[in-house]
Amino acid sequence: MDEKKRVLVIEDEADLREGLKHNLEIDGFDVDLAGDGRSGLDCAGRKPHDLVLLDLMLPDMDGLDVLRQLRERGDHAAVIILSARGQDHDKVAGLEYGADDYITKPFGLAELTARIRAVLRRTSGKPEAKGRRRELYDFGDLKVDFRRFTVHNGEVESQLSRYEADILRMLIDRIGEVVTRRDLLTEVWGYVHLPTTRTVDNHIARLRKKVEIDVEHPKHVITVHGLGYRFDGDAVA
Ligand code: CA
């Protein structure tokens, strides 16, 4: 938490954008600004950011498309969505696409700063922030690319959400061992939004659909009854 964190604000309301910059700089962040999706993506491509504050309603494109393109490029910046009140389906979609948190407008700056710090605490412990980690895995039938957040199960390639990728990463890191739901909750979700174990199971079910050819007879993401999950596989390379 010592070096300055760099935040990119993608927000088309100029007053809000400038206000965020002003306040985040006072809080010790380096801040870049973009007023639409295209320039936001350009800015994200020019230098790495620790965190992106992403408005969903942008003049040129949907914020969710910005998020999708960031993740497809392998950009691991933490993302907090700034959403309008009542757009709950967008929040859910955003988290599915790999956002780390969302905050509903209008919000207080104290709350926003607290959310930013919580997300950065969580994500700075994540593998990608700890230096080079293995990004490509080949288990024969199953190929995993953590740079692009994709899996190929021998038939189709699928895009992983951030949560699915984090779960898969944790399972593969401990290949052959049981990973408990509690481990997954603590590591993947952190303490901010501690969901129920049911959430873990739902994400595992979605992950399994992407990883397995036959979800009824999984070969890789194995349920260990009463305990949690285990990843099975032999790395080819
Ligand atoms: Ca907007």
Coordinates of N, CA and C and ligand atoms in Angstrom, one line a residue:
M1 N 0.8 -1.2 0.0 CA 0.0 0.0 0.0 C 0.9 1.3 0.0
D2 N 2.1 1.1 -0.4 CA 3.0 2.2 -0.3 C 3.1 3.1 -1.6
E3 N 3.3 2.4 -2.7 CA 3.4 3.2 -3.9 C 2.0 3.7 -4.3
K4 N 2.0 4.8 -5.0 CA 0.7 5.4 -5.4 C 0.0 4.5 -6.3
K5 N -1.3 4.4 -6.0 CA -2.2 3.6 -6.9 C -2.8 4.5 -8.0
R6 N -2.9 3.9 -9.2 CA -3.4 4.7 -10.3 C -4.8 4.3 -10.6
V7 N -5.7 5.3 -10.7 CA -7.1 5.1 -10.9 C -7.5 5.7 -12.2
L8 N -8.3 5.0 -13.0 CA -8.8 5.5 -14.3 C -10.3 5.7 -14.1
V9 N -10.8 7.0 -14.3 CA -12.2 7.3 -14.1 C -12.8 7.4 -15.5
I10 N -13.8 6.5 -15.9 CA -14.5 6.6 -17.2 C -15.9 7.0 -16.9
E11 N -16.2 8.3 -17.1 CA -17.4 8.9 -16.7 C -17.7 10.1 -17.6
D12 N -18.9 10.1 -18.2 CA -19.2 11.2 -19.1 C -19.7 12.5 -18.5
E13 N -20.2 12.4 -17.2 CA -20.6 13.6 -16.5 C -19.4 14.4 -16.0
A14 N -19.2 15.6 -16.7 CA -17.9 16.3 -16.4 C -17.7 16.7 -15.0
D15 N -18.8 17.1 -14.4 CA -18.7 17.6 -13.0 C -18.3 16.5 -12.0
L16 N -18.9 15.3 -12.3 CA -18.6 14.2 -11.4 C -17.2 13.7 -11.7
R17 N -16.8 13.7 -13.0 CA -15.5 13.2 -13.3 C -14.4 14.0 -12.7
E18 N -14.6 15.4 -12.8 CA -13.6 16.3 -12.2 C -13.6 16.2 -10.7
G19 N -14.8 16.1 -10.2 CA -14.9 16.0 -8.7 C -14.2 14.8 -8.2
L20 N -14.4 13.7 -8.9 CA -13.7 12.4 -8.4 C -12.2 12.6 -8.5
K21 N -11.7 13.2 -9.6 CA -10.3 13.4 -9.8 C -9.7 14.2 -8.6
H22 N -10.4 15.3 -8.3 CA -10.0 16.2 -7.3 C -9.9 15.4 -5.9
N23 N -10.9 14.7 -5.6 CA -11.0 14.1 -4.3 C -10.1 12.9 -4.2
L24 N -10.0 12.1 -5.3 CA -9.1 10.9 -5.2 C -7.6 11.4 -5.2
E25 N -7.3 12.5 -5.8 CA -5.9 13.0 -5.7 C -5.6 13.5 -4.3
I26 N -6.6 14.1 -3.6 CA -6.4 14.4 -2.2 C -6.2 13.2 -1.4
D27 N -6.8 12.1 -1.8 CA -6.7 10.8 -1.0 C -5.4 10.1 -1.4
G28 N -4.6 10.7 -2.3 CA -3.3 10.1 -2.6 C -3.2 9.2 -3.8
F29 N -4.3 9.2 -4.7 CA -4.2 8.4 -5.9 C -3.7 9.3 -7.0
D30 N -3.1 8.6 -8.0 CA -2.9 9.2 -9.3 C -4.1 8.9 -10.1
V31 N -4.6 9.9 -10.8 CA -5.9 9.8 -11.5 C -5.8 10.1 -13.0
D32 N -6.4 9.3 -13.8 CA -6.6 9.6 -15.3 C -8.1 9.7 -15.5
L33 N -8.4 10.5 -16.5 CA -9.8 10.7 -16.8 C -10.1 10.4 -18.2
A34 N -11.3 9.8 -18.4 CA -11.9 9.6 -19.8 C -13.3 9.9 -19.8
G35 N -13.8 10.6 -20.8 CA -15.2 11.0 -20.9 C -16.1 10.1 -21.7
D36 N -15.5 9.1 -22.3 CA -16.4 8.1 -23.0 C -15.6 6.8 -23.1
G37 N -16.3 5.8 -23.6 CA -15.8 4.4 -23.5 C -14.5 4.2 -24.4
R38 N -14.5 4.8 -25.6 CA -13.4 4.6 -26.5 C -12.1 5.2 -25.9
S39 N -12.2 6.4 -25.4 CA -11.0 7.0 -24.8 C -10.6 6.4 -23.5
G40 N -11.6 5.8 -22.8 CA -11.3 5.0 -21.6 C -10.4 3.8 -22.0
L41 N -10.9 3.1 -23.0 CA -10.1 1.9 -23.4 C -8.7 2.3 -23.9
D42 N -8.7 3.4 -24.7 CA -7.3 3.9 -25.1 C -6.4 4.2 -24.0
C43 N -7.0 4.9 -23.0 CA -6.1 5.2 -21.8 C -5.7 4.0 -21.1
A44 N -6.6 3.0 -20.9 CA -6.3 1.8 -20.2 C -5.2 1.0 -21.0
G45 N -5.2 1.2 -22.3 CA -4.2 0.5 -23.1 C -2.8 1.1 -23.0
R46 N -2.8 2.4 -22.7 CA -1.5 3.1 -22.7 C -0.7 2.8 -21.4
K47 N -1.4 2.7 -20.3 CA -0.6 2.4 -19.1 C -1.5 1.5 -18.1
P48 N -0.9 0.8 -17.3 CA -1.6 -0.1 -16.4 C -2.3 0.8 -15.2
H49 N -3.5 0.4 -14.9 CA -4.2 1.0 -13.7 C -4.5 0.0 -12.7
D50 N -4.5 0.4 -11.5 CA -4.8 -0.5 -10.4 C -6.3 -0.7 -10.3
L51 N -7.0 0.4 -10.7 CA -8.5 0.4 -10.5 C -9.1 1.3 -11.5
V52 N -10.3 0.8 -12.0 CA -11.1 1.6 -13.0 C -12.4 1.9 -12.4
L53 N -12.8 3.2 -12.3 CA -14.2 3.5 -11.9 C -15.0 3.7 -13.2
L54 N -16.0 2.8 -13.4 CA -16.6 2.7 -14.8 C -18.1 3.0 -14.7
D55 N -18.4 4.1 -15.3 CA -19.9 4.5 -15.5 C -20.4 3.5 -16.5
L56 N -21.7 3.1 -16.3 CA -22.3 2.2 -17.3 C -22.9 2.9 -18.5
M57 N -23.5 4.1 -18.3 CA -24.2 4.8 -19.3 C -23.2 5.8 -19.9
L58 N -22.6 5.4 -21.0 CA -21.6 6.3 -21.6 C -22.1 6.7 -23.0
P59 N -21.7 7.8 -23.5 CA -22.3 8.3 -24.8 C -22.1 7.4 -26.0
D60 N -20.9 6.8 -26.0 CA -20.5 6.1 -27.3 C -20.7 4.6 -27.1
M61 N -20.6 4.0 -25.9 CA -20.8 2.6 -25.8 C -21.3 2.2 -24.4
D62 N -21.8 1.0 -24.2 CA -22.2 0.5 -23.0 C -21.0 0.2 -22.1
G63 N -21.1 0.7 -20.8 CA -20.0 0.4 -19.9 C -19.6 -1.1 -19.8
L64 N -20.6 -1.9 -19.9 CA -20.4 -3.4 -19.9 C -19.5 -3.8 -21.0
D65 N -19.7 -3.2 -22.2 CA -18.8 -3.5 -23.3 C -17.3 -3.1 -23.1
V66 N -17.2 -1.9 -22.4 CA -15.9 -1.5 -22.0 C -15.2 -2.5 -21.1
L67 N -16.0 -2.9 -20.1 CA -15.5 -4.0 -19.2 C -15.1 -5.2 -19.9
R68 N -16.0 -5.7 -20.8 CA -15.7 -6.9 -21.5 C -14.4 -6.8 -22.3
Q69 N -14.3 -5.7 -23.0 CA -13.1 -5.5 -23.8 C -11.8 -5.4 -23.0
L70 N -11.9 -4.8 -21.8 CA -10.8 -4.8 -20.9 C -10.3 -6.2 -20.5
R71 N -11.3 -7.0 -20.1 CA -11.0 -8.3 -19.7 C -10.5 -9.2 -20.8
E72 N -11.1 -9.0 -22.0 CA -10.6 -9.8 -23.2 C -9.1 -9.5 -23.5
R73 N -8.8 -8.3 -23.3 CA -7.4 -7.9 -23.5 C -6.4 -8.5 -22.4
G74 N -7.0 -9.0 -21.4 CA -6.2 -9.5 -20.2 C -5.9 -8.4 -19.3
D75 N -6.6 -7.3 -19.3 CA -6.4 -6.2 -18.3 C -7.0 -6.6 -17.0
H76 N -6.2 -6.7 -15.9 CA -6.6 -7.2 -14.7 C -7.0 -6.1 -13.7
A77 N -7.0 -4.9 -14.1 CA -7.4 -3.8 -13.2 C -8.6 -4.1 -12.5
A78 N -8.7 -3.8 -11.2 CA -9.9 -3.9 -10.4 C -10.9 -2.9 -11.0
V79 N -12.2 -3.2 -11.0 CA -13.2 -2.4 -11.6 C -14.3 -2.2 -10.6
I80 N -14.7 -0.9 -10.4 CA -15.9 -0.6 -9.6 C -16.9 0.1 -10.6
I81 N -18.0 -0.5 -10.7 CA -19.0 0.1 -11.6 C -19.8 1.2 -10.9
L82 N -20.0 2.3 -11.5 CA -20.8 3.4 -11.0 C -22.2 3.3 -11.7
S83 N -23.2 2.8 -11.0 CA -24.4 2.6 -11.7 C -25.5 3.5 -11.2
A84 N -26.5 3.7 -12.1 CA -27.6 4.5 -11.7 C -28.6 3.7 -10.9
R85 N -29.4 4.4 -10.1 CA -30.3 3.7 -9.2 C -31.3 2.8 -10.0
G86 N -31.6 1.6 -9.5 CA -32.6 0.8 -10.2 C -32.0 0.0 -11.3
Q87 N -30.7 0.0 -11.6 CA -30.2 -0.8 -12.7 C -29.6 -2.1 -12.1
D88 N -30.4 -2.8 -11.3 CA -29.8 -4.0 -10.7 C -29.3 -5.0 -11.7
H89 N -30.0 -5.2 -12.8 CA -29.6 -6.2 -13.7 C -28.2 -5.9 -14.3
D90 N -28.0 -4.5 -14.4 CA -26.6 -4.1 -14.9 C -25.6 -4.5 -13.9
K91 N -25.9 -4.3 -12.6 CA -24.9 -4.7 -11.6 C -24.6 -6.1 -11.6
V92 N -25.6 -6.9 -11.7 CA -25.4 -8.4 -11.8 C -24.5 -8.7 -13.0
A93 N -24.9 -8.1 -14.1 CA -24.2 -8.4 -15.4 C -22.7 -8.0 -15.2
G94 N -22.5 -6.8 -14.6 CA -21.2 -6.3 -14.4 C -20.3 -7.2 -13.5
L95 N -20.9 -7.7 -12.5 CA -20.1 -8.7 -11.7 C -19.8 -9.9 -12.4
E96 N -20.8 -10.4 -13.3 CA -20.5 -11.5 -14.1 C -19.4 -11.3 -15.1
Y97 N -19.3 -10.1 -15.6 CA -18.3 -9.7 -16.6 C -16.9 -9.5 -15.9
G98 N -16.9 -9.5 -14.6 CA -15.6 -9.4 -14.0 C -15.4 -8.1 -13.2
A99 N -16.5 -7.4 -12.9 CA -16.3 -6.2 -12.1 C -16.1 -6.7 -10.6
D100 N -15.4 -5.8 -9.8 CA -15.1 -6.2 -8.5 C -16.1 -5.7 -7.5
D101 N -16.8 -4.6 -7.8 CA -17.8 -4.0 -6.9 C -18.6 -3.1 -7.7
Y102 N -19.7 -2.6 -7.1 CA -20.4 -1.5 -7.8 C -20.9 -0.5 -6.7
I103 N -21.2 0.7 -7.1 CA -21.7 1.6 -6.2 C -22.8 2.4 -6.9
T104 N -23.9 2.7 -6.2 CA -25.0 3.3 -6.9 C -25.0 4.8 -6.7
K105 N -25.2 5.5 -7.8 CA -25.3 7.0 -7.8 C -26.6 7.4 -7.2
P106 N -26.7 8.5 -6.5 CA -25.6 9.3 -6.0 C -24.9 8.6 -4.8
F107 N -23.6 8.8 -4.7 CA -22.9 8.1 -3.6 C -22.0 9.2 -2.9
G108 N -21.7 8.9 -1.6 CA -20.9 9.8 -0.9 C -19.4 9.5 -1.2
L109 N -18.6 10.5 -1.1 CA -17.2 10.2 -1.4 C -16.5 9.3 -0.4
A110 N -16.9 9.5 0.9 CA -16.4 8.6 1.9 C -16.6 7.2 1.6
E111 N -17.9 6.9 1.2 CA -18.2 5.5 0.9 C -17.4 5.0 -0.3
L112 N -17.3 5.9 -1.3 CA -16.6 5.5 -2.5 C -15.1 5.1 -2.2
T113 N -14.5 6.0 -1.4 CA -13.1 5.8 -1.0 C -12.9 4.5 -0.2
A114 N -13.9 4.2 0.7 CA -13.8 3.0 1.5 C -13.9 1.8 0.5
R115 N -14.8 1.9 -0.5 CA -15.0 0.8 -1.4 C -13.7 0.6 -2.2
I116 N -13.1 1.7 -2.7 CA -11.9 1.6 -3.5 C -10.8 0.9 -2.7
R117 N -10.7 1.3 -1.4 CA -9.6 0.8 -0.6 C -9.8 -0.7 -0.3
A118 N -11.1 -1.1 -0.1 CA -11.4 -2.5 0.2 C -11.1 -3.3 -1.1
V119 N -11.5 -2.8 -2.2 CA -11.3 -3.6 -3.5 C -9.8 -3.7 -3.7
L120 N -9.0 -2.6 -3.5 CA -7.6 -2.7 -3.8 C -6.9 -3.6 -2.8
R121 N -7.4 -3.6 -1.5 CA -6.8 -4.5 -0.5 C -7.0 -6.0 -1.0
R122 N -8.2 -6.2 -1.5 CA -8.5 -7.6 -2.0 C -7.7 -7.9 -3.2
T123 N -7.7 -7.1 -4.2 CA -7.1 -7.4 -5.5 C -5.5 -7.3 -5.4
S124 N -5.0 -6.6 -4.5 CA -3.5 -6.5 -4.5 C -2.9 -7.8 -3.9
G125 N -3.8 -8.6 -3.3 CA -3.3 -9.9 -2.8 C -3.5 -11.0 -3.9
K126 N -4.1 -10.5 -5.0 CA -4.4 -11.5 -6.1 C -3.2 -11.9 -6.8
P127 N -3.2 -13.0 -7.4 CA -2.0 -13.6 -8.1 C -1.4 -12.6 -9.1
E128 N -2.2 -11.9 -9.9 CA -1.7 -11.1 -11.0 C -0.9 -9.9 -10.4
A129 N -1.2 -9.5 -9.2 CA -0.4 -8.4 -8.6 C 0.9 -8.9 -7.9
K130 N 1.0 -10.2 -7.8 CA 2.2 -10.7 -7.1 C 3.3 -11.0 -8.1
G131 N 3.3 -10.5 -9.3 CA 4.3 -10.7 -10.3 C 3.9 -11.8 -11.2
R132 N 4.8 -12.4 -11.9 CA 4.5 -13.3 -13.0 C 3.9 -14.6 -12.4
R133 N 2.8 -14.9 -12.9 CA 2.2 -16.2 -12.5 C 1.9 -16.9 -13.8
R134 N 1.8 -18.2 -13.7 CA 1.5 -19.0 -14.9 C 0.1 -18.6 -15.4
E135 N 0.0 -18.3 -16.7 CA -1.2 -17.9 -17.3 C -1.9 -18.9 -18.2
L136 N -1.1 -19.8 -18.7 CA -1.6 -20.8 -19.7 C -1.5 -22.2 -19.1
Y137 N -2.6 -23.0 -19.2 CA -2.5 -24.4 -18.8 C -3.1 -25.2 -19.9
D138 N -2.5 -26.4 -20.1 CA -3.0 -27.3 -21.0 C -3.2 -28.7 -20.3
F139 N -4.4 -29.1 -20.1 CA -4.7 -30.4 -19.5 C -5.1 -31.4 -20.6
G140 N -4.6 -31.2 -21.8 CA -5.1 -32.1 -22.8 C -6.4 -31.7 -23.4
D141 N -7.5 -32.2 -22.9 CA -8.8 -31.8 -23.4 C -9.1 -30.3 -23.0
L142 N -8.6 -29.9 -21.9 CA -9.0 -28.5 -21.4 C -7.8 -27.6 -21.4
K143 N -8.0 -26.4 -22.1 CA -7.0 -25.4 -22.1 C -7.5 -24.2 -21.4
V144 N -6.7 -23.6 -20.6 CA -7.1 -22.4 -19.8 C -6.1 -21.3 -20.1
D145 N -6.7 -20.1 -20.4 CA -5.8 -18.9 -20.6 C -6.3 -17.8 -19.7
F146 N -5.5 -17.6 -18.6 CA -5.9 -16.6 -17.6 C -5.6 -15.2 -18.1
R147 N -4.8 -15.1 -19.1 CA -4.6 -13.7 -19.7 C -5.9 -13.2 -20.3
R148 N -6.5 -14.1 -21.0 CA -7.8 -13.7 -21.7 C -9.0 -14.1 -21.0
F149 N -8.9 -14.8 -19.8 CA -10.0 -15.2 -19.1 C -10.9 -16.2 -19.9
T150 N -10.2 -17.1 -20.6 CA -10.9 -18.1 -21.4 C -10.6 -19.5 -21.0
V151 N -11.5 -20.4 -21.3 CA -11.3 -21.9 -21.2 C -11.8 -22.5 -22.6
H152 N -11.0 -23.5 -23.0 CA -11.5 -24.3 -24.2 C -11.6 -25.7 -23.7
N153 N -12.8 -26.3 -23.8 CA -13.0 -27.6 -23.2 C -12.9 -28.7 -24.3
G154 N -12.3 -28.4 -25.4 CA -12.1 -29.4 -26.5 C -13.2 -29.2 -27.5
E155 N -14.3 -28.6 -27.1 CA -15.4 -28.3 -28.1 C -15.6 -26.8 -28.3
V156 N -15.7 -26.1 -27.3 CA -16.0 -24.6 -27.4 C -15.1 -23.9 -26.5
E157 N -14.8 -22.6 -26.9 CA -14.1 -21.7 -26.0 C -15.2 -20.8 -25.3
S158 N -15.0 -20.6 -24.0 CA -15.9 -19.8 -23.2 C -15.1 -18.7 -22.5
Q159 N -15.8 -17.6 -22.3 CA -15.3 -16.5 -21.6 C -15.6 -16.7 -20.1
L160 N -14.6 -16.5 -19.2 CA -14.8 -16.6 -17.8 C -15.1 -15.3 -17.2
S161 N -16.0 -15.3 -16.2 CA -16.1 -14.0 -15.4 C -14.9 -14.0 -14.5
R162 N -14.8 -12.8 -13.9 CA -13.6 -12.7 -12.9 C -13.7 -13.7 -11.8
Y163 N -14.9 -13.8 -11.3 CA -15.1 -14.8 -10.2 C -14.8 -16.2 -10.6
E164 N -15.3 -16.6 -11.8 CA -15.0 -17.9 -12.3 C -13.5 -18.1 -12.5
A165 N -12.9 -17.1 -13.0 CA -11.4 -17.2 -13.2 C -10.7 -17.4 -11.9
D166 N -11.1 -16.6 -10.9 CA -10.4 -16.7 -9.6 C -10.6 -18.0 -8.9
I167 N -11.9 -18.5 -9.1 CA -12.2 -19.9 -8.5 C -11.3 -20.9 -9.2
L168 N -11.3 -20.8 -10.5 CA -10.5 -21.8 -11.3 C -9.0 -21.7 -11.0
R169 N -8.5 -20.5 -10.8 CA -7.1 -20.3 -10.5 C -6.8 -21.0 -9.1
M170 N -7.7 -20.7 -8.2 CA -7.4 -21.3 -6.9 C -7.5 -22.8 -6.9
L171 N -8.4 -23.4 -7.6 CA -8.5 -24.8 -7.7 C -7.3 -25.4 -8.4
I172 N -6.8 -24.8 -9.5 CA -5.6 -25.3 -10.2 C -4.4 -25.1 -9.4
D173 N -4.3 -24.0 -8.6 CA -3.1 -23.8 -7.8 C -3.0 -24.9 -6.8
R174 N -4.1 -25.5 -6.4 CA -4.1 -26.6 -5.4 C -4.6 -27.9 -6.0
I175 N -4.1 -28.1 -7.2 CA -4.6 -29.3 -8.0 C -4.5 -30.6 -7.2
G176 N -5.6 -31.3 -7.2 CA -5.6 -32.6 -6.5 C -6.0 -32.5 -5.0
E177 N -6.0 -31.3 -4.5 CA -6.4 -31.1 -3.1 C -7.8 -30.6 -3.0
V178 N -8.4 -30.8 -1.8 CA -9.8 -30.3 -1.6 C -9.6 -28.8 -1.2
V179 N -10.4 -28.0 -1.9 CA -10.5 -26.6 -1.6 C -11.9 -26.4 -1.0
T180 N -12.0 -25.9 0.2 CA -13.3 -25.8 0.9 C -14.1 -24.6 0.4
R181 N -15.4 -24.6 0.6 CA -16.2 -23.4 0.2 C -15.7 -22.2 1.0
R182 N -15.4 -22.4 2.2 CA -14.9 -21.3 3.1 C -13.6 -20.7 2.5
D183 N -12.7 -21.6 2.1 CA -11.5 -21.1 1.4 C -11.8 -20.2 0.2
L184 N -12.8 -20.7 -0.6 CA -13.1 -19.9 -1.8 C -13.8 -18.6 -1.4
L185 N -14.7 -18.6 -0.4 CA -15.3 -17.4 0.0 C -14.3 -16.4 0.4
T186 N -13.4 -16.8 1.2 CA -12.4 -15.9 1.8 C -11.5 -15.3 0.7
E187 N -11.0 -16.2 -0.1 CA -9.9 -15.8 -1.1 C -10.5 -15.1 -2.3
V188 N -11.7 -15.6 -2.8 CA -12.2 -15.1 -4.0 C -13.1 -13.9 -3.8
W189 N -13.9 -14.0 -2.7 CA -14.8 -12.9 -2.5 C -14.3 -11.8 -1.5
G190 N -13.4 -12.3 -0.7 CA -12.9 -11.3 0.3 C -14.0 -11.1 1.4
Y191 N -13.8 -10.1 2.2 CA -14.7 -9.8 3.3 C -15.7 -8.8 3.0
V192 N -15.6 -8.2 1.8 CA -16.6 -7.1 1.6 C -18.0 -7.6 1.3
H193 N -18.1 -8.5 0.4 CA -19.4 -9.0 0.1 C -19.4 -10.5 0.4
L194 N -19.4 -10.8 1.7 CA -19.3 -12.2 2.0 C -20.6 -12.9 1.6
P195 N -20.6 -13.6 0.5 CA -21.9 -14.2 0.1 C -22.1 -15.6 0.8
T196 N -23.2 -16.2 0.5 CA -23.5 -17.5 1.1 C -22.7 -18.6 0.3
T197 N -22.6 -19.8 0.9 CA -22.0 -20.9 0.2 C -22.7 -21.2 -1.0
R198 N -24.0 -20.9 -1.0 CA -24.8 -21.2 -2.2 C -24.3 -20.4 -3.4
T199 N -23.8 -19.2 -3.2 CA -23.2 -18.4 -4.3 C -22.0 -19.1 -4.8
V200 N -21.2 -19.7 -4.0 CA -20.1 -20.5 -4.4 C -20.5 -21.6 -5.4
D201 N -21.5 -22.3 -4.9 CA -22.0 -23.5 -5.7 C -22.6 -23.0 -7.0
N202 N -23.3 -21.8 -7.0 CA -23.8 -21.3 -8.3 C -22.7 -21.0 -9.3
H203 N -21.6 -20.4 -8.8 CA -20.5 -20.0 -9.6 C -19.8 -21.3 -10.1
I204 N -19.7 -22.2 -9.2 CA -19.0 -23.5 -9.6 C -19.9 -24.1 -10.8
A205 N -21.2 -24.1 -10.6 CA -22.0 -24.7 -11.7 C -21.8 -24.0 -13.0
R206 N -21.7 -22.7 -13.0 CA -21.5 -21.9 -14.2 C -20.1 -22.2 -14.8
L207 N -19.1 -22.3 -13.9 CA -17.7 -22.6 -14.3 C -17.7 -24.0 -15.0
R208 N -18.4 -24.9 -14.3 CA -18.4 -26.3 -14.8 C -19.0 -26.4 -16.2
K209 N -20.0 -25.6 -16.5 CA -20.6 -25.7 -17.8 C -19.6 -25.3 -18.9
K210 N -18.7 -24.4 -18.5 CA -17.7 -23.9 -19.5 C -16.5 -24.9 -19.6
V211 N -16.2 -25.5 -18.5 CA -15.0 -26.4 -18.4 C -15.3 -27.8 -18.9
E212 N -16.4 -28.3 -18.5 CA -16.7 -29.7 -18.7 C -17.5 -30.0 -20.0
I213 N -17.2 -31.1 -20.7 CA -18.1 -31.5 -21.8 C -19.4 -32.1 -21.3
D214 N -19.3 -32.9 -20.2 CA -20.4 -33.5 -19.6 C -20.5 -33.1 -18.1
V215 N -21.4 -32.1 -17.9 CA -21.4 -31.6 -16.5 C -21.9 -32.6 -15.5
E216 N -22.6 -33.6 -16.0 CA -23.1 -34.7 -15.1 C -21.9 -35.6 -14.6
H217 N -20.9 -35.7 -15.5 CA -19.8 -36.5 -15.1 C -18.5 -35.7 -15.3
P218 N -18.3 -34.7 -14.4 CA -17.2 -33.8 -14.6 C -15.8 -34.5 -14.4
K219 N -14.9 -34.1 -15.2 CA -13.5 -34.7 -15.2 C -12.5 -33.8 -14.4
H220 N -12.9 -32.5 -14.4 CA -11.9 -31.6 -13.8 C -12.4 -30.9 -12.5
V221 N -13.6 -30.4 -12.5 CA -14.1 -29.6 -11.3 C -15.0 -30.6 -10.6
I222 N -14.3 -31.2 -9.6 CA -15.0 -32.3 -8.9 C -15.6 -31.9 -7.5
T223 N -16.8 -32.3 -7.3 CA -17.4 -32.0 -5.9 C -16.9 -33.0 -4.9
V224 N -16.4 -32.6 -3.8 CA -16.0 -33.5 -2.7 C -17.1 -33.3 -1.6
H225 N -18.0 -34.2 -1.6 CA -19.2 -34.0 -0.8 C -18.9 -33.7 0.7
G226 N -19.6 -32.6 1.1 CA -19.5 -32.2 2.5 C -18.3 -31.3 2.7
L227 N -17.4 -31.2 1.8 CA -16.1 -30.5 2.0 C -16.0 -29.3 1.0
G228 N -16.0 -29.6 -0.2 CA -15.8 -28.5 -1.2 C -15.6 -29.0 -2.6
Y229 N -14.5 -28.5 -3.2 CA -14.2 -28.9 -4.6 C -12.7 -29.2 -4.8
R230 N -12.5 -30.0 -5.9 CA -11.1 -30.3 -6.2 C -10.9 -30.3 -7.7
F231 N -9.8 -29.8 -8.1 CA -9.5 -29.8 -9.5 C -8.6 -31.0 -9.8
D232 N -9.1 -31.8 -10.8 CA -8.3 -32.9 -11.3 C -7.8 -32.7 -12.7
G233 N -6.6 -33.1 -13.0 CA -6.1 -33.0 -14.4 C -4.6 -33.2 -14.4
D234 N -4.1 -33.6 -15.5 CA -2.6 -33.7 -15.7 C -2.2 -32.7 -16.7
A235 N -1.3 -31.8 -16.3 CA -0.9 -30.8 -17.2 C 0.0 -31.4 -18.3
V236 N -0.3 -31.1 -19.6 CA 0.4 -31.6 -20.7 C 1.8 -30.9 -20.9
A237 N 1.7 -29.6 -20.7 CA 2.9 -28.8 -20.8 C 3.1 -27.9 -19.6
Ligands
CA1 CA -23.2 8.4 -17.7

